[in-house]
Each structure stands twice: as C-alpha cells, then as structure tokens.
Amino acid sequence: MKVLWLCNVMIPLIAKQLKLDATNKEGWISGMAEVVLKERQENGIELSIAFPAPKFMFPINHDICKKVIPLQNGSLVCYGFRENTSHAENYDPALEGMMQKIVEDMQPDIVHCFGTEYPHTLAMCRVFPDKQRLLIGLQGICALYAEAYTADIPTKAFQKVTFRDYVRRDKMVDQQQKFVKRGVMEKEAVEIAGNITGRTEWDRLCTRKWNQSARYFNMNEILRPEFYEAEWKADECIPHSIFLSQGDYPIKGLHYMLQAMPAILSKYPDATLYVAGNSIVNYATLKQKLKISGYGKYLRKLMKDSGLMHKVKFLGKLNAEQMLAAYLRSSLFVCCSALENSPNSLGEAMLLGMPCVSAEVGGIPSLFTDGEDGIMYEGFRIGKNTKNNSGNKSEEDDRKLKAVSKRLADAVIEMWRNPEKQMEYCQNARKHARRTHNREINYMKLKEIYAKIISNDRSEDETT
C-alpha cells in the first residue's frame, strides 16, 4: 500500500537526517512516522512524505525536489515543493501542478493530508483523482480561529498599528482576515475529501457542517517520544512557577495570563511566569522598537502597568529536550488559549503527570476532564464574545477580558491551595493521557483507517 503524507513542515525526523535545523512544530507526526517506518514489513505501508521545502533544496528551474533518505530499516522518499508559507492566506494555482507531479511520481493508493491550514492541502484535494482515497487530518480549524482571533482584546488595542505592522501590512485586524481567507480554502478542502480524521467532538461537529457525506474517523496523536518516559515531580520544580508553551499571537491568550498575574501574586508573591517561543515584547534597542508588533506592544503595556516585567521570563525557541526540561521544572502548566482543538502541549503536560489548568474552549473537553485531570475555567466564547472591531474601546471589552482572567487566576490559586487534590489530578491526568496518546493503539487505529479506505469498507462507518 503506497501512502503519501502531505505535511505543513519538514518534520523533525527528516530534518535531522538531512542535517538541517528541525522545527518544533508537528513533532507528533515524526512520532507516528517512526512507528509506521519501524513496522513497515508488518504493515505493508510504503510511506512517502511531501512538505514545503527551503529554496536551497531545489535544482535550478525546478519547483519540486525528491530526496531518498536512508534509514535503519530501509529508506524514506521525500518530496519538497515550493510554497510561500509566510503568506498562507494566498492560494497559488502553481501548487496544483506541483501536487500533480508528486502524485504522478509516487502513484499513491492513499493521500493523507495533515492539517487544513495551508493552501497545499486544497491544491492536493483538487488534483488527486480518487476523492474516496483522500484523507484529511484536522489540526486547527482556521475558519473558527478567525472568529476567536480578537480573544477579548479591547477594540482600541486590537486596532493599534506599529511601524512593523504598517510596513508588513500585518496588524492584528489583518492577521484575523488572513485566518478568514485560510478558512475559505480549508472549507473547500473539507468539502472535497472523502475521509476525515479528527480527535475531538468539537472538530467532528465542525466538520459535519461542511461535509456530511465524508467518513469521519477518530484518531488520537502519538506525542514526542521524550514525554513518554519522564515524570513530573513536585519536589523537583520551581515553587509557584507557571509554564506556557507559547504566546506570540492573540489566540494563545498570553494577555489573559498577564491580566491574571496580579491576583495570583497577591496570594503567591513568588509566582513567576515562563513562556516558551519567541519573545515579541523586546524593546531595548532601536531595531527591537521598530520590529515590535501591535500585540507585542499590548502585552508589554500589560506587563508594565501591572509591574510584571521581572515576573515574566521568555525562554525562546526550545527543542523537545528543552521543552521537556521546562515542563519538569515548572509547578503548573496553563493553557489559556482563546481556542484550541486538542493542544499537544496540554497532552504532553498531562502525560508527564503535571498539574494543569486549562480554558474550556474548542475540543479541550475531549482530552481533559475538569475536576479529574485538573481544573478548567470558562474561557473565550465565539459568538458571545466576538466583536465587530468598529468603534472605540468600551467598558464591555474590559469586562469580558477581566472576567476570563479572573476565572483563570481563581483556577491557578485553587490548584496551589490544595496540594493533596493537586496530586490526585496529576495521577488522573497521566493515566488519561497514556490512553489518549498510546502509541500502539493510535498506530493500530491508523492502519485500520487505511485498510477501510482501501477496501471501501463502510460497514462500521464513523460518519460526520
């Protein structure tokens, strides 16, 4: 069985073999690929992987490149293609020709697209001839992220434009519109595909609205291998330290956490916030001042106004080992996003048996149980909270932001107030995550999905 995976990035497994810098994104796909490749004699899967590639990989006047990577138990064929992923809101018709070349070269029995966030998925959906052998794996859902992008930020702040935003035409309002455009392409791709995999009740319901005839398969993810053996220990972490996996754009909700910090500090003065990923608040040099974004400037103002400049530590980009170390030395993981499907960062924290607080948004209730695995609080609500971005900052804007932030602060304080209950949460979360992210079960599910697609077996359909 020939299977082509279409990915949003060059996954770490491939980057390492090519001696290139590996992205921290979508490491879970590497985890699944390693299992599929290791068991290739048993599963009969001839796997190839396609992804947007850096310019230096292409021969002159070529828009795709093919690499055969030697592995311990065989080889892996990879296809790089040209795509401007910095402007994923723009559909390039040339992608259809690139996808056609890849399909003609490999002749796959199944094409499995990991994610709907980039134009290449729509291009593949348009050109692959057998839609019943086309499988889309849902990750985020851009159309709904567009609705959540305001994330309760006051209108005046949301519309603010810095020098960087003006030059790049990338203010927060523009960023939101880019998600709108990506959502249009995403919707068409889902409408075309004959098969869909998801992992939450939220993404299943969203997909059903767009394509009621597609087969929907529930399939959880295999996480990065580093997180399966390690275990969080209360006596080895920094007391009252809070860890966020990222916070560089509004949906990730760092502004909620900053608004919550004063209330947390009133109870726990030693509390410190650690944020992985790019720091977008740097303002020490002229270059940094010119490069700061509207959201970065808004975060910086929140930090200054609340006296948090020494209480927030940005850790920069972290690889898997560094992320693991950051989890283990923190006393609490917080997911304060305005919207998520099933964040792998929360899954990793649960797998480590770490105390977790999360916003109750999107698909999170499908993998994290309030009162058992940790504490959930009511977060952003699409429709209830979405504003039209016209007019000035209002008292209502502030009220909604402060209400969510207060619920977040209360959840953090409650978690730290009761150490015995906290340990019960940790044990439950670890057990839950070991089921959700079980490598063998998820690998077997993937094989089952492929077998059903190949045989067109609809006897036990999981329809949308």
mmCIF file with all atom_site columns, N, CA and C in Angstrom, residues 259-308:
data_model
loop_
_atom_site.group_PDB
_atom_site.id
_atom_site.type_symbol
_atom_site.label_atom_id
_atom_site.label_alt_id
_atom_site.label_comp_id
_atom_site.label_asym_id
_atom_site.label_entity_id
_atom_site.label_seq_id
_atom_site.pdbx_PDB_ins_code
_atom_site.Cartn_x
_atom_site.Cartn_y
_atom_site.Cartn_z
_atom_site.occupancy
_atom_site.B_iso_or_equiv
_atom_site.pdbx_formal_charge
_atom_site.auth_seq_id
_atom_site.auth_comp_id
_atom_site.auth_asym_id
_atom_site.auth_atom_id
_atom_site.pdbx_PDB_model_num
ATOM 1   N N  . GLN A 1 259 ? -3.123 39.392 32.700 1.00 0.00 ? 259 GLN A N  1
ATOM 2   C CA . GLN A 1 259 ? -4.185 40.037 33.477 1.00 0.00 ? 259 GLN A CA 1
ATOM 3   C C  . GLN A 1 259 ? -4.477 39.263 34.758 1.00 0.00 ? 259 GLN A C  1
ATOM 4   N N  . ALA A 1 260 ? -4.227 37.949 34.743 1.00 0.00 ? 260 ALA A N  1
ATOM 5   C CA . ALA A 1 260 ? -4.483 37.128 35.924 1.00 0.00 ? 260 ALA A CA 1
ATOM 6   C C  . ALA A 1 260 ? -3.368 37.209 36.955 1.00 0.00 ? 260 ALA A C  1
ATOM 7   N N  . MET A 1 261 ? -2.161 37.588 36.530 1.00 0.00 ? 261 MET A N  1
ATOM 8   C CA . MET A 1 261 ? -0.998 37.512 37.414 1.00 0.00 ? 261 MET A CA 1
ATOM 9   C C  . MET A 1 261 ? -1.103 38.362 38.680 1.00 0.00 ? 261 MET A C  1
ATOM 10  N N  . PRO A 1 262 ? -1.614 39.604 38.636 1.00 0.00 ? 262 PRO A N  1
ATOM 11  C CA . PRO A 1 262 ? -1.686 40.373 39.887 1.00 0.00 ? 262 PRO A CA 1
ATOM 12  C C  . PRO A 1 262 ? -2.482 39.671 40.989 1.00 0.00 ? 262 PRO A C  1
ATOM 13  N N  . ALA A 1 263 ? -3.617 39.058 40.638 1.00 0.00 ? 263 ALA A N  1
ATOM 14  C CA . ALA A 1 263 ? -4.406 38.337 41.637 1.00 0.00 ? 263 ALA A CA 1
ATOM 15  C C  . ALA A 1 263 ? -3.641 37.119 42.163 1.00 0.00 ? 263 ALA A C  1
ATOM 16  N N  . ILE A 1 264 ? -2.925 36.438 41.267 1.00 0.00 ? 264 ILE A N  1
ATOM 17  C CA . ILE A 1 264 ? -2.123 35.282 41.685 1.00 0.00 ? 264 ILE A CA 1
ATOM 18  C C  . ILE A 1 264 ? -0.993 35.723 42.598 1.00 0.00 ? 264 ILE A C  1
ATOM 19  N N  . LEU A 1 265 ? -0.347 36.819 42.252 1.00 0.00 ? 265 LEU A N  1
ATOM 20  C CA . LEU A 1 265 ? 0.777  37.329 43.055 1.00 0.00 ? 265 LEU A CA 1
ATOM 21  C C  . LEU A 1 265 ? 0.322  37.814 44.428 1.00 0.00 ? 265 LEU A C  1
ATOM 22  N N  . SER A 1 266 ? -0.911 38.267 44.533 1.00 0.00 ? 266 SER A N  1
ATOM 23  C CA . SER A 1 266 ? -1.413 38.704 45.844 1.00 0.00 ? 266 SER A CA 1
ATOM 24  C C  . SER A 1 266 ? -1.482 37.546 46.834 1.00 0.00 ? 266 SER A C  1
ATOM 25  N N  . LYS A 1 267 ? -1.649 36.323 46.306 1.00 0.00 ? 267 LYS A N  1
ATOM 26  C CA . LYS A 1 267 ? -1.692 35.124 47.147 1.00 0.00 ? 267 LYS A CA 1
ATOM 27  C C  . LYS A 1 267 ? -0.337 34.425 47.209 1.00 0.00 ? 267 LYS A C  1
ATOM 28  N N  . TYR A 1 268 ? 0.395  34.491 46.095 1.00 0.00 ? 268 TYR A N  1
ATOM 29  C CA . TYR A 1 268 ? 1.687  33.804 45.994 1.00 0.00 ? 268 TYR A CA 1
ATOM 30  C C  . TYR A 1 268 ? 2.705  34.774 45.401 1.00 0.00 ? 268 TYR A C  1
ATOM 31  N N  . PRO A 1 269 ? 3.321  35.609 46.237 1.00 0.00 ? 269 PRO A N  1
ATOM 32  C CA . PRO A 1 269 ? 4.222  36.664 45.747 1.00 0.00 ? 269 PRO A CA 1
ATOM 33  C C  . PRO A 1 269 ? 5.435  36.141 44.982 1.00 0.00 ? 269 PRO A C  1
ATOM 34  N N  . ASP A 1 270 ? 5.779  34.870 45.147 1.00 0.00 ? 270 ASP A N  1
ATOM 35  C CA . ASP A 1 270 ? 6.942  34.319 44.444 1.00 0.00 ? 270 ASP A CA 1
ATOM 36  C C  . ASP A 1 270 ? 6.579  33.734 43.084 1.00 0.00 ? 270 ASP A C  1
ATOM 37  N N  . ALA A 1 271 ? 5.329  33.851 42.673 1.00 0.00 ? 271 ALA A N  1
ATOM 38  C CA . ALA A 1 271 ? 4.901  33.275 41.393 1.00 0.00 ? 271 ALA A CA 1
ATOM 39  C C  . ALA A 1 271 ? 5.658  33.916 40.228 1.00 0.00 ? 271 ALA A C  1
ATOM 40  N N  . THR A 1 272 ? 6.054  33.069 39.266 1.00 0.00 ? 272 THR A N  1
ATOM 41  C CA . THR A 1 272 ? 6.767  33.528 38.076 1.00 0.00 ? 272 THR A CA 1
ATOM 42  C C  . THR A 1 272 ? 6.185  32.828 36.861 1.00 0.00 ? 272 THR A C  1
ATOM 43  N N  . LEU A 1 273 ? 6.104  33.564 35.752 1.00 0.00 ? 273 LEU A N  1
ATOM 44  C CA . LEU A 1 273 ? 5.544  33.033 34.519 1.00 0.00 ? 273 LEU A CA 1
ATOM 45  C C  . LEU A 1 273 ? 6.668  32.787 33.518 1.00 0.00 ? 273 LEU A C  1
ATOM 46  N N  . TYR A 1 274 ? 6.727  31.574 32.967 1.00 0.00 ? 274 TYR A N  1
ATOM 47  C CA . TYR A 1 274 ? 7.706  31.202 31.951 1.00 0.00 ? 274 TYR A CA 1
ATOM 48  C C  . TYR A 1 274 ? 6.964  30.908 30.647 1.00 0.00 ? 274 TYR A C  1
ATOM 49  N N  . VAL A 1 275 ? 7.433  31.535 29.556 1.00 0.00 ? 275 VAL A N  1
ATOM 50  C CA . VAL A 1 275 ? 6.757  31.403 28.268 1.00 0.00 ? 275 VAL A CA 1
ATOM 51  C C  . VAL A 1 275 ? 7.754  30.919 27.221 1.00 0.00 ? 275 VAL A C  1
ATOM 52  N N  . ALA A 1 276 ? 7.470  29.768 26.621 1.00 0.00 ? 276 ALA A N  1
ATOM 53  C CA . ALA A 1 276 ? 8.335  29.253 25.554 1.00 0.00 ? 276 ALA A CA 1
ATOM 54  C C  . ALA A 1 276 ? 8.004  29.964 24.240 1.00 0.00 ? 276 ALA A C  1
ATOM 55  N N  . GLY A 1 277 ? 8.930  29.892 23.298 1.00 0.00 ? 277 GLY A N  1
ATOM 56  C CA . GLY A 1 277 ? 8.714  30.505 21.988 1.00 0.00 ? 277 GLY A CA 1
ATOM 57  C C  . GLY A 1 277 ? 9.274  31.907 21.898 1.00 0.00 ? 277 GLY A C  1
ATOM 58  N N  . ASN A 1 278 ? 9.085  32.526 20.757 1.00 0.00 ? 278 ASN A N  1
ATOM 59  C CA . ASN A 1 278 ? 9.637  33.859 20.502 1.00 0.00 ? 278 ASN A CA 1
ATOM 60  C C  . ASN A 1 278 ? 9.121  34.886 21.493 1.00 0.00 ? 278 ASN A C  1
ATOM 61  N N  . SER A 1 279 ? 10.010 35.747 21.955 1.00 0.00 ? 279 SER A N  1
ATOM 62  C CA . SER A 1 279 ? 9.582  36.900 22.736 1.00 0.00 ? 279 SER A CA 1
ATOM 63  C C  . SER A 1 279 ? 9.211  38.018 21.767 1.00 0.00 ? 279 SER A C  1
ATOM 64  N N  . ILE A 1 280 ? 7.987  38.474 21.846 1.00 0.00 ? 280 ILE A N  1
ATOM 65  C CA . ILE A 1 280 ? 7.556  39.548 20.938 1.00 0.00 ? 280 ILE A CA 1
ATOM 66  C C  . ILE A 1 280 ? 7.438  40.878 21.688 1.00 0.00 ? 280 ILE A C  1
ATOM 67  N N  . VAL A 1 281 ? 7.996  40.948 22.906 1.00 0.00 ? 281 VAL A N  1
ATOM 68  C CA . VAL A 1 281 ? 7.872  42.173 23.704 1.00 0.00 ? 281 VAL A CA 1
ATOM 69  C C  . VAL A 1 281 ? 9.190  42.920 23.853 1.00 0.00 ? 281 VAL A C  1
ATOM 70  N N  . ASN A 1 282 ? 10.259 42.419 23.232 1.00 0.00 ? 282 ASN A N  1
ATOM 71  C CA . ASN A 1 282 ? 11.569 43.059 23.378 1.00 0.00 ? 282 ASN A CA 1
ATOM 72  C C  . ASN A 1 282 ? 11.523 44.501 22.859 1.00 0.00 ? 282 ASN A C  1
ATOM 73  N N  . TYR A 1 283 ? 12.156 45.411 23.627 1.00 0.00 ? 283 TYR A N  1
ATOM 74  C CA . TYR A 1 283 ? 12.039 46.839 23.297 1.00 0.00 ? 283 TYR A CA 1
ATOM 75  C C  . TYR A 1 283 ? 13.278 47.621 23.732 1.00 0.00 ? 283 TYR A C  1
ATOM 76  N N  . ALA A 1 284 ? 14.425 46.933 23.823 1.00 0.00 ? 284 ALA A N  1
ATOM 77  C CA . ALA A 1 284 ? 15.623 47.576 24.365 1.00 0.00 ? 284 ALA A CA 1
ATOM 78  C C  . ALA A 1 284 ? 16.398 48.360 23.313 1.00 0.00 ? 284 ALA A C  1
ATOM 79  N N  . THR A 1 285 ? 16.421 47.893 22.080 1.00 0.00 ? 285 THR A N  1
ATOM 80  C CA . THR A 1 285 ? 17.197 48.537 21.027 1.00 0.00 ? 285 THR A CA 1
ATOM 81  C C  . THR A 1 285 ? 16.269 49.192 20.011 1.00 0.00 ? 285 THR A C  1
ATOM 82  N N  . LEU A 1 286 ? 16.830 50.047 19.166 1.00 0.00 ? 286 LEU A N  1
ATOM 83  C CA . LEU A 1 286 ? 16.038 50.690 18.119 1.00 0.00 ? 286 LEU A CA 1
ATOM 84  C C  . LEU A 1 286 ? 15.444 49.642 17.179 1.00 0.00 ? 286 LEU A C  1
ATOM 85  N N  . LYS A 1 287 ? 16.244 48.637 16.848 1.00 0.00 ? 287 LYS A N  1
ATOM 86  C CA . LYS A 1 287 ? 15.762 47.580 15.964 1.00 0.00 ? 287 LYS A CA 1
ATOM 87  C C  . LYS A 1 287 ? 14.548 46.871 16.571 1.00 0.00 ? 287 LYS A C  1
ATOM 88  N N  . GLN A 1 288 ? 14.621 46.572 17.863 1.00 0.00 ? 288 GLN A N  1
ATOM 89  C CA . GLN A 1 288 ? 13.506 45.898 18.532 1.00 0.00 ? 288 GLN A CA 1
ATOM 90  C C  . GLN A 1 288 ? 12.273 46.792 18.584 1.00 0.00 ? 288 GLN A C  1
ATOM 91  N N  . LYS A 1 289 ? 12.493 48.073 18.779 1.00 0.00 ? 289 LYS A N  1
ATOM 92  C CA . LYS A 1 289 ? 11.360 49.003 18.805 1.00 0.00 ? 289 LYS A CA 1
ATOM 93  C C  . LYS A 1 289 ? 10.673 49.083 17.447 1.00 0.00 ? 289 LYS A C  1
ATOM 94  N N  . LEU A 1 290 ? 11.467 49.012 16.384 1.00 0.00 ? 290 LEU A N  1
ATOM 95  C CA . LEU A 1 290 ? 10.901 49.066 15.035 1.00 0.00 ? 290 LEU A CA 1
ATOM 96  C C  . LEU A 1 290 ? 10.193 47.761 14.668 1.00 0.00 ? 290 LEU A C  1
ATOM 97  N N  . LYS A 1 291 ? 10.624 46.652 15.282 1.00 0.00 ? 291 LYS A N  1
ATOM 98  C CA . LYS A 1 291 ? 10.089 45.344 14.909 1.00 0.00 ? 291 LYS A CA 1
ATOM 99  C C  . LYS A 1 291 ? 8.923  44.885 15.785 1.00 0.00 ? 291 LYS A C  1
ATOM 100 N N  . ILE A 1 292 ? 8.632  45.619 16.846 1.00 0.00 ? 292 ILE A N  1
ATOM 101 C CA . ILE A 1 292 ? 7.582  45.147 17.748 1.00 0.00 ? 292 ILE A CA 1
ATOM 102 C C  . ILE A 1 292 ? 6.210  45.233 17.072 1.00 0.00 ? 292 ILE A C  1
ATOM 103 N N  . SER A 1 293 ? 5.402  44.225 17.307 1.00 0.00 ? 293 SER A N  1
ATOM 104 C CA . SER A 1 293 ? 4.065  44.164 16.709 1.00 0.00 ? 293 SER A CA 1
ATOM 105 C C  . SER A 1 293 ? 3.041  44.823 17.625 1.00 0.00 ? 293 SER A C  1
ATOM 106 N N  . GLY A 1 294 ? 1.852  45.028 17.096 1.00 0.00 ? 294 GLY A N  1
ATOM 107 C CA . GLY A 1 294 ? 0.781  45.595 17.907 1.00 0.00 ? 294 GLY A CA 1
ATOM 108 C C  . GLY A 1 294 ? 0.462  44.718 19.099 1.00 0.00 ? 294 GLY A C  1
ATOM 109 N N  . TYR A 1 295 ? 0.435  43.406 18.892 1.00 0.00 ? 295 TYR A N  1
ATOM 110 C CA . TYR A 1 295 ? 0.151  42.502 20.008 1.00 0.00 ? 295 TYR A CA 1
ATOM 111 C C  . TYR A 1 295 ? 1.305  42.525 21.009 1.00 0.00 ? 295 TYR A C  1
ATOM 112 N N  . GLY A 1 296 ? 2.536  42.564 20.510 1.00 0.00 ? 296 GLY A N  1
ATOM 113 C CA . GLY A 1 296 ? 3.684  42.640 21.404 1.00 0.00 ? 296 GLY A CA 1
ATOM 114 C C  . GLY A 1 296 ? 3.656  43.899 22.256 1.00 0.00 ? 296 GLY A C  1
ATOM 115 N N  . LYS A 1 297 ? 3.280  45.016 21.641 1.00 0.00 ? 297 LYS A N  1
ATOM 116 C CA . LYS A 1 297 ? 3.215  46.284 22.370 1.00 0.00 ? 297 LYS A CA 1
ATOM 117 C C  . LYS A 1 297 ? 2.096  46.238 23.412 1.00 0.00 ? 297 LYS A C  1
ATOM 118 N N  . TYR A 1 298 ? 0.984  45.595 23.071 1.00 0.00 ? 298 TYR A N  1
ATOM 119 C CA . TYR A 1 298 ? -0.124 45.448 24.015 1.00 0.00 ? 298 TYR A CA 1
ATOM 120 C C  . TYR A 1 298 ? 0.300  44.604 25.215 1.00 0.00 ? 298 TYR A C  1
ATOM 121 N N  . LEU A 1 299 ? 0.996  43.488 24.952 1.00 0.00 ? 299 LEU A N  1
ATOM 122 C CA . LEU A 1 299 ? 1.492  42.653 26.048 1.00 0.00 ? 299 LEU A CA 1
ATOM 123 C C  . LEU A 1 299 ? 2.468  43.428 26.926 1.00 0.00 ? 299 LEU A C  1
ATOM 124 N N  . ARG A 1 300 ? 3.331  44.176 26.290 1.00 0.00 ? 300 ARG A N  1
ATOM 125 C CA . ARG A 1 300 ? 4.320  44.955 27.036 1.00 0.00 ? 300 ARG A CA 1
ATOM 126 C C  . ARG A 1 300 ? 3.638  45.981 27.942 1.00 0.00 ? 300 ARG A C  1
ATOM 127 N N  . LYS A 1 301 ? 2.590  46.612 27.455 1.00 0.00 ? 301 LYS A N  1
ATOM 128 C CA . LYS A 1 301 ? 1.852  47.580 28.268 1.00 0.00 ? 301 LYS A CA 1
ATOM 129 C C  . LYS A 1 301 ? 1.205  46.891 29.478 1.00 0.00 ? 301 LYS A C  1
ATOM 130 N N  . LEU A 1 302 ? 0.621  45.703 29.241 1.00 0.00 ? 302 LEU A N  1
ATOM 131 C CA . LEU A 1 302 ? 0.028  44.967 30.367 1.00 0.00 ? 302 LEU A CA 1
ATOM 132 C C  . LEU A 1 302 ? 1.090  44.638 31.411 1.00 0.00 ? 302 LEU A C  1
ATOM 133 N N  . MET A 1 303 ? 2.255  44.237 30.968 1.00 0.00 ? 303 MET A N  1
ATOM 134 C CA . MET A 1 303 ? 3.335  43.888 31.889 1.00 0.00 ? 303 MET A CA 1
ATOM 135 C C  . MET A 1 303 ? 3.805  45.109 32.676 1.00 0.00 ? 303 MET A C  1
ATOM 136 N N  . LYS A 1 304 ? 3.966  46.233 31.990 1.00 0.00 ? 304 LYS A N  1
ATOM 137 C CA . LYS A 1 304 ? 4.432  47.452 32.665 1.00 0.00 ? 304 LYS A CA 1
ATOM 138 C C  . LYS A 1 304 ? 3.393  47.975 33.643 1.00 0.00 ? 304 LYS A C  1
ATOM 139 N N  . ASP A 1 305 ? 2.141  48.005 33.205 1.00 0.00 ? 305 ASP A N  1
ATOM 140 C CA . ASP A 1 305 ? 1.081  48.553 34.043 1.00 0.00 ? 305 ASP A CA 1
ATOM 141 C C  . ASP A 1 305 ? 0.881  47.745 35.324 1.00 0.00 ? 305 ASP A C  1
ATOM 142 N N  . SER A 1 306 ? 1.144  46.439 35.258 1.00 0.00 ? 306 SER A N  1
ATOM 143 C CA . SER A 1 306 ? 0.934  45.565 36.418 1.00 0.00 ? 306 SER A CA 1
ATOM 144 C C  . SER A 1 306 ? 2.225  45.230 37.146 1.00 0.00 ? 306 SER A C  1
ATOM 145 N N  . GLY A 1 307 ? 3.338  45.856 36.747 1.00 0.00 ? 307 GLY A N  1
ATOM 146 C CA . GLY A 1 307 ? 4.617  45.614 37.424 1.00 0.00 ? 307 GLY A CA 1
ATOM 147 C C  . GLY A 1 307 ? 5.126  44.194 37.246 1.00 0.00 ? 307 GLY A C  1
ATOM 148 N N  . LEU A 1 308 ? 4.947  43.638 36.040 1.00 0.00 ? 308 LEU A N  1
ATOM 149 C CA . LEU A 1 308 ? 5.291  42.232 35.812 1.00 0.00 ? 308 LEU A CA 1
ATOM 150 C C  . LEU A 1 308 ? 6.589  42.036 35.025 1.00 0.00 ? 308 LEU A C  1
#
